[in-house]
Short mmCIF file of C-alpha atoms and ligand atoms in Angstrom, two decimals:
data_model
loop_
_atom_site.label_atom_id
_atom_site.label_comp_id
_atom_site.label_asym_id
_atom_site.label_seq_id
_atom_site.Cartn_x
_atom_site.Cartn_y
_atom_site.Cartn_z
CA MET A 1 143.77 87.83 108.70
CA ASN A 2 141.10 86.65 106.14
CA PHE A 3 139.27 88.48 103.67
CA TYR A 4 136.20 86.62 102.72
CA MET A 5 133.23 88.18 100.93
CA PRO A 6 131.43 85.62 98.98
CA ALA A 7 128.21 87.69 97.79
CA LYS A 8 128.61 88.90 93.96
CA VAL A 9 127.50 92.67 94.23
CA TYR A 10 126.05 94.73 91.17
CA SER A 11 125.89 98.60 92.14
CA GLU A 12 124.42 100.31 89.27
CA ALA A 13 120.84 101.86 87.90
CA ASN A 14 118.91 99.04 86.55
CA CYS A 15 121.14 96.22 87.98
CA VAL A 16 117.87 93.89 88.75
CA MET A 17 116.97 94.08 85.03
CA ASN A 18 120.49 94.08 83.83
CA HIS A 19 121.56 91.05 85.74
CA SER A 20 118.25 89.12 85.59
CA VAL A 21 119.96 86.08 84.11
CA GLU A 22 122.13 85.64 87.23
CA LEU A 23 118.84 86.34 89.50
CA ALA A 24 116.54 83.91 87.86
CA ALA A 25 119.59 81.25 87.50
CA LEU A 26 119.31 81.03 91.61
CA GLY A 27 116.31 78.80 91.50
CA THR A 28 112.83 77.92 89.67
CA ARG A 29 110.42 79.19 92.04
CA ALA A 30 111.33 82.06 94.33
CA LEU A 31 109.82 83.29 97.78
CA ILE A 32 109.70 87.09 97.83
CA VAL A 33 110.54 88.45 101.25
CA THR A 34 109.55 92.11 102.09
CA GLY A 35 108.22 94.56 104.39
CA LYS A 36 104.57 95.74 104.06
CA ASN A 37 104.74 98.43 101.52
CA SER A 38 108.18 100.04 100.68
CA ALA A 39 109.27 97.33 98.55
CA ARG A 40 106.51 97.73 96.00
CA ARG A 41 106.38 101.58 96.33
CA CYS A 42 109.96 102.14 95.26
CA GLY A 43 109.82 99.88 92.32
CA ALA A 44 112.40 97.09 93.33
CA PHE A 45 109.38 94.25 93.91
CA GLY A 46 108.00 95.13 90.01
CA ASP A 47 111.76 95.19 88.51
CA VAL A 48 112.27 91.65 90.47
CA THR A 49 108.81 90.05 89.41
CA ALA A 50 109.52 91.22 85.83
CA ALA A 51 113.12 90.07 85.69
CA LEU A 52 112.04 86.56 87.03
CA GLU A 53 109.16 86.34 84.63
CA GLU A 54 111.39 87.29 81.82
CA HIS A 55 113.04 83.96 82.56
CA GLY A 56 109.87 81.78 83.31
CA VAL A 57 110.73 81.46 86.93
CA THR A 58 107.72 81.56 89.26
CA TRP A 59 107.45 83.50 92.45
CA VAL A 60 105.35 83.86 95.67
CA GLU A 61 105.39 86.97 97.99
CA PHE A 62 105.84 87.37 101.89
CA ALA A 63 105.04 90.69 102.59
CA GLU A 64 104.76 90.79 106.45
CA VAL A 65 108.19 91.25 107.66
CA GLU A 66 107.97 94.07 110.48
CA GLU A 67 110.74 96.30 111.64
CA ASN A 68 113.28 94.54 113.94
CA PRO A 69 111.88 90.98 112.61
CA SER A 70 110.85 88.53 115.11
CA VAL A 71 111.31 84.96 115.17
CA GLU A 72 107.62 84.14 114.72
CA THR A 73 107.82 85.99 111.52
CA ILE A 74 110.29 83.85 110.28
CA MET A 75 108.72 80.70 111.10
CA ARG A 76 105.49 82.07 109.32
CA ALA A 77 107.36 82.93 106.16
CA ARG A 78 109.10 79.60 106.18
CA THR A 79 105.76 78.00 106.26
CA VAL A 80 104.71 80.04 103.06
CA GLY A 81 107.72 79.14 101.22
CA CYS A 82 107.80 75.40 102.09
CA LYS A 83 104.12 75.05 101.09
CA VAL A 84 104.73 76.25 97.56
CA LYS A 85 108.30 74.60 97.40
CA ALA A 86 110.27 77.76 96.73
CA ASP A 87 113.78 76.76 96.10
CA PHE A 88 115.30 80.18 96.63
CA VAL A 89 114.92 83.57 98.78
CA ILE A 90 114.73 87.05 97.63
CA GLY A 91 114.98 89.61 100.23
CA ILE A 92 114.04 93.12 99.24
CA GLY A 93 114.06 96.10 101.64
CA GLY A 94 115.75 97.64 104.43
CA GLY A 95 117.82 95.44 106.89
CA SER A 96 114.57 93.84 108.35
CA PRO A 97 113.48 92.08 105.04
CA MET A 98 117.06 91.30 104.09
CA ASP A 99 118.13 89.77 107.49
CA ALA A 100 114.54 87.97 107.51
CA ALA A 101 115.25 86.39 104.24
CA LYS A 102 118.58 84.95 105.30
CA ALA A 103 117.16 83.26 108.49
CA VAL A 104 114.05 81.99 106.09
CA ALA A 105 116.33 80.62 103.61
CA LEU A 106 118.16 78.56 106.58
CA MET A 107 114.70 77.37 107.92
CA MET A 108 113.60 76.50 104.67
CA LYS A 109 116.39 74.10 104.08
CA HIS A 110 116.01 72.76 107.54
CA SER A 111 112.40 72.60 106.86
CA ASP A 112 111.82 70.06 109.76
CA ALA A 113 113.40 71.92 112.43
CA ASP A 114 111.91 74.17 114.90
CA TRP A 115 112.60 77.74 115.61
CA PRO A 116 115.32 77.08 118.20
CA TYR A 117 117.59 75.97 115.18
CA LEU A 118 118.18 79.61 114.41
CA TYR A 119 119.98 79.92 117.98
CA ASP A 120 121.46 76.59 117.87
CA LYS A 121 125.55 77.39 117.68
CA SER A 122 126.01 73.56 116.79
CA ALA A 123 123.29 73.49 114.01
CA GLU A 124 124.49 73.12 110.30
CA THR A 125 124.14 76.51 108.56
CA SER A 126 123.04 75.66 105.03
CA THR A 127 120.83 77.67 103.42
CA LEU A 128 118.56 77.92 100.22
CA PRO A 129 120.29 80.23 97.56
CA ILE A 130 119.63 83.95 98.45
CA ALA A 131 119.56 87.38 96.43
CA LEU A 132 119.18 90.68 98.48
CA ILE A 133 118.04 94.02 97.09
CA PRO A 134 118.49 96.84 99.66
CA THR A 135 116.03 99.84 99.63
CA THR A 136 117.58 101.65 102.71
CA ALA A 137 121.17 102.96 102.78
CA GLY A 138 122.02 101.58 106.01
CA THR A 139 122.52 98.09 107.24
CA GLY A 140 124.57 96.48 104.55
CA SER A 141 123.00 93.24 105.13
CA GLU A 142 123.39 92.30 101.36
CA VAL A 143 126.82 91.76 101.96
CA THR A 144 127.27 90.56 105.64
CA ALA A 145 126.80 87.30 107.17
CA VAL A 146 124.34 88.57 109.85
CA SER A 147 120.73 88.20 110.60
CA VAL A 148 119.45 90.18 113.72
CA LEU A 149 116.39 89.02 115.05
CA THR A 150 114.02 90.06 117.74
CA ARG A 151 113.12 87.26 120.45
CA HIS A 152 109.72 88.17 122.24
CA ASP A 153 110.08 85.18 124.61
CA LYS A 154 113.36 86.89 126.30
CA LYS A 155 112.36 90.38 125.34
CA VAL A 156 115.90 91.01 123.38
CA LYS A 157 117.02 91.76 119.92
CA GLY A 158 120.55 90.06 118.84
CA SER A 159 122.36 88.38 115.86
CA ILE A 160 121.46 84.72 115.30
CA PRO A 161 124.90 82.48 115.36
CA HIS A 162 124.57 81.36 111.73
CA LYS A 163 126.75 83.29 109.36
CA ILE A 164 124.79 83.46 106.03
CA PHE A 165 125.77 85.46 103.09
CA ALA A 166 123.92 86.25 100.05
CA GLN A 167 124.98 84.68 96.54
CA LEU A 168 123.63 87.85 94.92
CA ALA A 169 123.51 91.95 96.14
CA LEU A 170 121.70 93.99 93.69
CA VAL A 171 122.60 97.59 94.82
CA ASP A 172 120.52 100.40 92.83
CA GLY A 173 120.32 103.63 94.29
CA LYS A 174 116.98 104.46 92.79
CA TYR A 175 115.22 102.34 95.37
CA VAL A 176 116.11 104.52 98.33
CA SER A 177 115.12 107.70 96.44
CA SER A 178 111.65 107.21 97.48
CA ALA A 179 112.42 107.15 101.24
CA PRO A 180 111.33 109.88 103.59
CA ALA A 181 113.91 112.33 105.13
CA SER A 182 113.78 110.40 108.47
CA VAL A 183 114.59 106.91 106.93
CA LEU A 184 117.35 108.26 105.01
CA ALA A 185 118.99 110.30 108.03
CA ASN A 186 118.56 107.03 110.32
CA THR A 187 119.86 104.52 107.90
CA THR A 188 122.93 106.69 106.64
CA MET A 189 123.63 107.05 110.43
CA ASP A 190 123.58 103.36 110.54
CA ALA A 191 126.15 102.95 107.77
CA LEU A 192 128.37 105.75 109.44
CA CYS A 193 128.22 103.74 112.67
CA HIS A 194 129.40 100.71 110.95
CA LEU A 195 131.88 102.38 109.15
CA TYR A 196 133.39 103.96 112.41
CA GLU A 197 132.84 101.26 114.66
CA SER A 198 134.76 98.89 112.25
CA TYR A 199 137.64 101.09 112.00
CA ILE A 200 137.72 101.52 115.90
CA HIS A 201 137.76 97.92 116.56
CA ALA A 202 139.65 95.14 118.15
CA LYS A 203 139.69 92.86 114.95
CA ALA A 204 140.60 95.77 112.39
CA THR A 205 143.00 94.75 109.73
CA ASP A 206 144.45 96.87 106.78
CA TYR A 207 141.63 94.98 104.51
CA SER A 208 138.78 95.90 106.53
CA ARG A 209 140.17 99.34 106.79
CA MET A 210 140.43 99.58 103.07
CA CYS A 211 136.44 99.01 103.03
CA ALA A 212 135.73 101.33 105.86
CA GLU A 213 138.09 104.42 104.97
CA GLN A 214 136.41 104.45 101.29
CA GLY A 215 133.29 103.67 102.68
CA ILE A 216 133.58 106.94 104.74
CA ARG A 217 134.65 109.01 102.07
CA VAL A 218 131.71 107.81 99.65
CA TRP A 219 129.38 108.34 102.68
CA ALA A 220 130.69 112.12 102.89
CA ARG A 221 129.55 112.67 99.25
CA SER A 222 125.82 112.91 100.22
CA LYS A 223 126.21 114.31 103.81
CA ASP A 224 125.12 117.71 102.61
CA VAL A 225 121.75 116.09 101.30
CA ILE A 226 120.92 114.56 104.76
CA LEU A 227 121.63 117.99 106.35
CA GLY A 228 119.23 119.40 104.11
CA LYS A 229 121.68 121.85 102.20
CA ARG A 230 120.77 120.70 98.61
CA ALA A 231 118.42 118.53 96.59
CA ALA A 232 119.82 114.90 96.05
CA SER A 233 120.60 113.60 92.65
CA ALA A 234 120.54 109.97 91.20
CA GLU A 235 124.47 109.77 91.89
CA ASP A 236 123.71 110.89 95.62
CA PHE A 237 121.34 108.08 96.09
CA GLN A 238 123.93 105.50 94.37
CA ASN A 239 126.74 106.99 96.64
CA MET A 240 124.36 106.41 99.96
CA MET A 241 123.90 102.86 99.13
CA ASN A 242 127.53 102.08 98.02
CA ALA A 243 128.54 103.76 101.25
CA SER A 244 126.21 101.40 103.02
CA THR A 245 127.56 98.28 101.10
CA MET A 246 131.07 99.05 101.63
CA ALA A 247 130.17 99.50 105.07
CA GLY A 248 128.75 95.98 105.43
CA MET A 249 131.75 94.68 103.89
CA ALA A 250 133.99 96.44 106.66
CA ILE A 251 131.79 94.95 109.37
CA ALA A 252 131.40 91.50 107.74
CA HIS A 253 135.15 91.35 108.91
CA THR A 254 135.00 92.97 112.08
CA ALA A 255 131.81 93.05 113.62
CA THR A 256 130.26 96.17 115.17
CA SER A 257 131.35 97.38 118.42
CA LEU A 258 129.77 99.18 121.33
CA PRO A 259 127.35 101.61 120.03
CA HIS A 260 125.61 98.57 117.98
CA ALA A 261 125.75 96.67 121.27
CA LEU A 262 124.42 99.34 123.42
CA SER A 263 121.41 100.35 120.80
CA TYR A 264 119.54 97.09 120.82
CA ARG A 265 117.88 97.59 124.11
CA LEU A 266 116.95 101.27 122.97
CA THR A 267 115.21 99.86 119.91
CA TYR A 268 113.67 97.06 122.04
CA SER A 269 112.62 98.86 125.12
CA ALA A 270 112.32 102.54 123.76
CA HIS A 271 111.16 101.89 120.18
CA MET A 272 114.16 103.93 118.65
CA ALA A 273 115.03 103.19 114.92
CA HIS A 274 118.11 101.20 114.57
CA GLY A 275 120.42 103.59 113.00
CA LYS A 276 119.24 106.44 115.30
CA ALA A 277 119.91 104.20 118.29
CA CYS A 278 123.35 103.29 117.07
CA GLY A 279 124.31 106.87 116.63
CA TYR A 280 123.17 107.81 120.26
CA PHE A 281 126.03 106.22 121.42
CA LEU A 282 128.65 107.03 118.50
CA ALA A 283 130.30 110.13 119.87
CA GLY A 284 130.76 108.73 123.24
CA TYR A 285 132.45 105.80 121.75
CA LEU A 286 134.75 107.72 119.90
CA ARG A 287 135.79 109.82 122.86
CA GLU A 288 137.13 106.82 124.47
CA ALA A 289 139.14 105.65 121.58
CA ASP A 290 142.81 106.62 120.44
CA PRO A 291 142.48 110.44 119.37
CA ASN A 292 144.61 110.26 116.21
CA ALA A 293 142.34 107.42 114.55
CA VAL A 294 139.27 109.40 115.62
CA ARG A 295 140.81 112.56 114.11
CA HIS A 296 141.69 110.63 110.83
CA ILE A 297 138.08 109.15 110.42
CA LEU A 298 136.24 112.55 111.52
CA LYS A 299 138.43 113.97 109.04
CA LEU A 300 137.48 111.52 106.14
CA ALA A 301 133.86 112.31 106.69
CA GLY A 302 134.40 116.21 106.69
CA PHE A 303 133.76 116.55 110.73
CA GLU A 304 136.14 118.87 112.37
CA SER A 305 135.38 117.66 115.82
CA ILE A 306 133.51 115.07 117.72
CA GLU A 307 131.07 117.91 118.56
CA GLU A 308 130.72 118.59 114.95
CA LEU A 309 129.63 114.75 114.29
CA GLU A 310 127.33 115.17 117.51
CA ALA A 311 125.72 118.13 115.88
CA TYR A 312 125.11 116.33 112.77
CA TYR A 313 123.44 113.31 114.57
CA VAL A 314 121.16 115.85 116.42
CA LYS A 315 120.29 117.81 113.39
CA THR A 316 119.79 114.87 111.17
CA CYS A 317 118.30 112.26 113.56
CA GLY A 318 117.20 114.44 116.45
CA ARG A 319 118.07 113.40 120.20
CA ASP A 320 115.38 111.66 122.09
CA ALA A 321 115.56 111.79 125.78
CA VAL A 322 115.89 108.15 126.73
CA PRO A 323 114.90 106.97 130.06
CA GLN A 324 117.62 106.64 132.55
CA GLU A 325 116.47 103.03 133.58
CA ILE A 326 116.91 101.99 129.93
CA LEU A 327 120.55 103.27 129.71
CA ALA A 328 121.32 101.68 132.88
CA GLN A 329 119.82 98.71 131.74
CA THR A 330 121.65 98.51 128.58
CA VAL A 331 125.06 99.16 130.29
CA GLN A 332 124.61 96.39 132.81
CA GLU A 333 123.80 93.94 129.82
CA VAL A 334 126.61 94.66 127.89
CA LEU A 335 129.03 94.68 130.98
CA GLY A 336 127.68 90.94 131.77
CA ASN A 337 128.56 90.02 128.14
CA ASP A 338 132.28 88.94 127.64
CA ALA A 339 132.16 89.06 123.69
CA LYS A 340 130.79 92.68 123.73
CA MET A 341 133.46 93.79 126.00
CA LYS A 342 136.05 92.54 123.82
CA LEU A 343 134.86 94.46 120.68
CA PRO A 344 136.92 97.97 121.22
CA PRO A 345 140.54 98.31 120.73
CA PHE A 346 140.76 99.74 124.19
CA ALA A 347 139.90 98.63 127.92
CA VAL A 348 136.15 98.70 128.85
CA ASN A 349 134.69 98.71 132.24
CA GLU A 350 131.45 100.12 133.97
CA GLU A 351 132.86 103.45 134.08
CA VAL A 352 133.52 103.57 130.47
CA LEU A 353 130.36 102.00 129.33
CA THR A 354 128.62 104.74 131.55
CA ARG A 355 130.38 107.54 129.97
CA ILE A 356 129.51 106.27 126.64
CA ALA A 357 125.84 105.88 127.59
CA GLY A 358 125.95 109.54 129.09
CA LEU A 359 124.74 108.40 132.30
P1 NAP B 401 113.98 98.54 108.27
O1 NAP B 401 113.36 98.19 109.70
O2 NAP B 401 114.11 97.43 107.06
O3 NAP B 401 112.89 99.55 107.54
C1 NAP B 401 112.60 100.64 108.42
C2 NAP B 401 111.55 101.30 107.74
O4 NAP B 401 111.80 102.05 106.43
C3 NAP B 401 110.31 100.73 107.49
O5 NAP B 401 108.72 101.17 107.75
C4 NAP B 401 110.17 100.52 105.89
O6 NAP B 401 108.89 100.19 105.13
C5 NAP B 401 110.77 101.66 105.32
N1 NAP B 401 111.30 101.67 104.33
C6 NAP B 401 112.42 100.67 103.77
N2 NAP B 401 112.99 101.11 102.26
C7 NAP B 401 112.19 102.16 102.14
C8 NAP B 401 112.22 103.03 100.99
N3 NAP B 401 113.10 102.89 99.81
N4 NAP B 401 111.44 104.11 101.01
C9 NAP B 401 110.36 104.45 102.01
N5 NAP B 401 110.33 103.71 103.04
C10 NAP B 401 111.29 102.54 103.21
O7 NAP B 401 115.29 99.65 108.29
P2 NAP B 401 116.73 99.39 108.14
O8 NAP B 401 117.36 100.69 109.29
O9 NAP B 401 117.24 99.27 106.86
O10 NAP B 401 116.88 97.84 109.02
C11 NAP B 401 117.03 97.85 110.26
C12 NAP B 401 117.43 96.61 110.71
O11 NAP B 401 118.58 95.60 110.37
C13 NAP B 401 117.21 96.03 112.34
O12 NAP B 401 116.70 95.00 112.70
C14 NAP B 401 118.69 96.14 112.53
O13 NAP B 401 119.25 95.52 113.69
C15 NAP B 401 119.27 95.37 111.32
N6 NAP B 401 120.85 95.47 110.86
C16 NAP B 401 121.39 94.37 110.23
C17 NAP B 401 122.60 94.38 110.01
C18 NAP B 401 123.35 93.37 109.20
O14 NAP B 401 124.71 93.21 109.10
N7 NAP B 401 122.42 92.18 108.53
C19 NAP B 401 123.34 95.53 110.24
C20 NAP B 401 122.83 96.70 110.79
C21 NAP B 401 121.46 96.40 111.08
P3 NAP B 401 108.17 98.44 105.07
O15 NAP B 401 108.12 97.86 106.45
O16 NAP B 401 107.17 98.75 104.28
O17 NAP B 401 109.38 97.87 104.04
FE1 FE B 402 123.40 98.60 112.10
#
């Protein structure tokens, strides 16, 4: 058993400005990695650049990270960063820009290496310093060592083997307050999947469950907001973010499980948003697990039953009809991956996977 979480986390209103000294201390010129619009619109980009300028740190922006970032995007961002000799990387956004920032920091450190370095299990993992600022409430990437990238050459999406933690995570609920209902629903569903998958996991320990259980309690505080039963307060947005960060700490110790493993094909081939794709398999996963453990974690989130959780998923994320051949393909892909088959604390075979996929 080990518990390792090297990212320093500040979670509070205005944490970027409050901790600008620590942010600016990471280097002298920052490469700021974002998606196309939301980092600016939510105010995080303005806060970060103001914080850097206050301390005389210059910056260059790469604002072209797409959802489910590709290897090609990482390499383009690396070129921009190396050209201006940036010496640290700041990722602002949902999981896509944050995961991209980690991979870019790796490739900037190894600036002579070509893209296969990203997938080279024996390659060294040192990176430039990294700060991450979430603007969704789902991935927890700011405290995980995972970078999920899309490989169009193989038509797959998955984690790279390098384990990359940020030095600094600045978690401010106000950045998610501008997100549309669909982004809130999908990303908080991702966080719930992280919490439940980490709790029901072969690698779960009392320490990882400490993060998962408290994350579920904090997650539950804003459930009624996502259901549209009441308007959100600033505290609700901070709670959504904190639940996501705690969920990140939980999966940093266990990894995710079958709902995530099965989801990547749905995102790649059926273009389903990440959290929604993971949530598609969550009820099915819980039905296979120890009923006592499941009752416990359902209750912590205020769900009476798996059916109530399923109804919550349908109401908040919507349930798309997924083509049977895509579901069958994802089952076969997971079946052929030994590491993924060992993620749950129960035995898995084709029958189990088929049930979870609802085939
Ligand atoms: P995302 O792909 O980063 O962003 C989804 C959409 O939400 C984008 O259109 C983005 O716009 C928009 N958006 C982001 N913040 C917003 C805000 N505050 N207001 C309005 N719109 C906003 O979404 P995500 O679900 O956070 O990340 C998903 C990715 O993370 C997937 O690739 C997934 O595999 C990965 N992931 C990583 C981990 C990990 O541990 N590292 C864990 C789970 C998932 P812009 O494009 O304009 O920014
Ligand atoms: Fe996820």
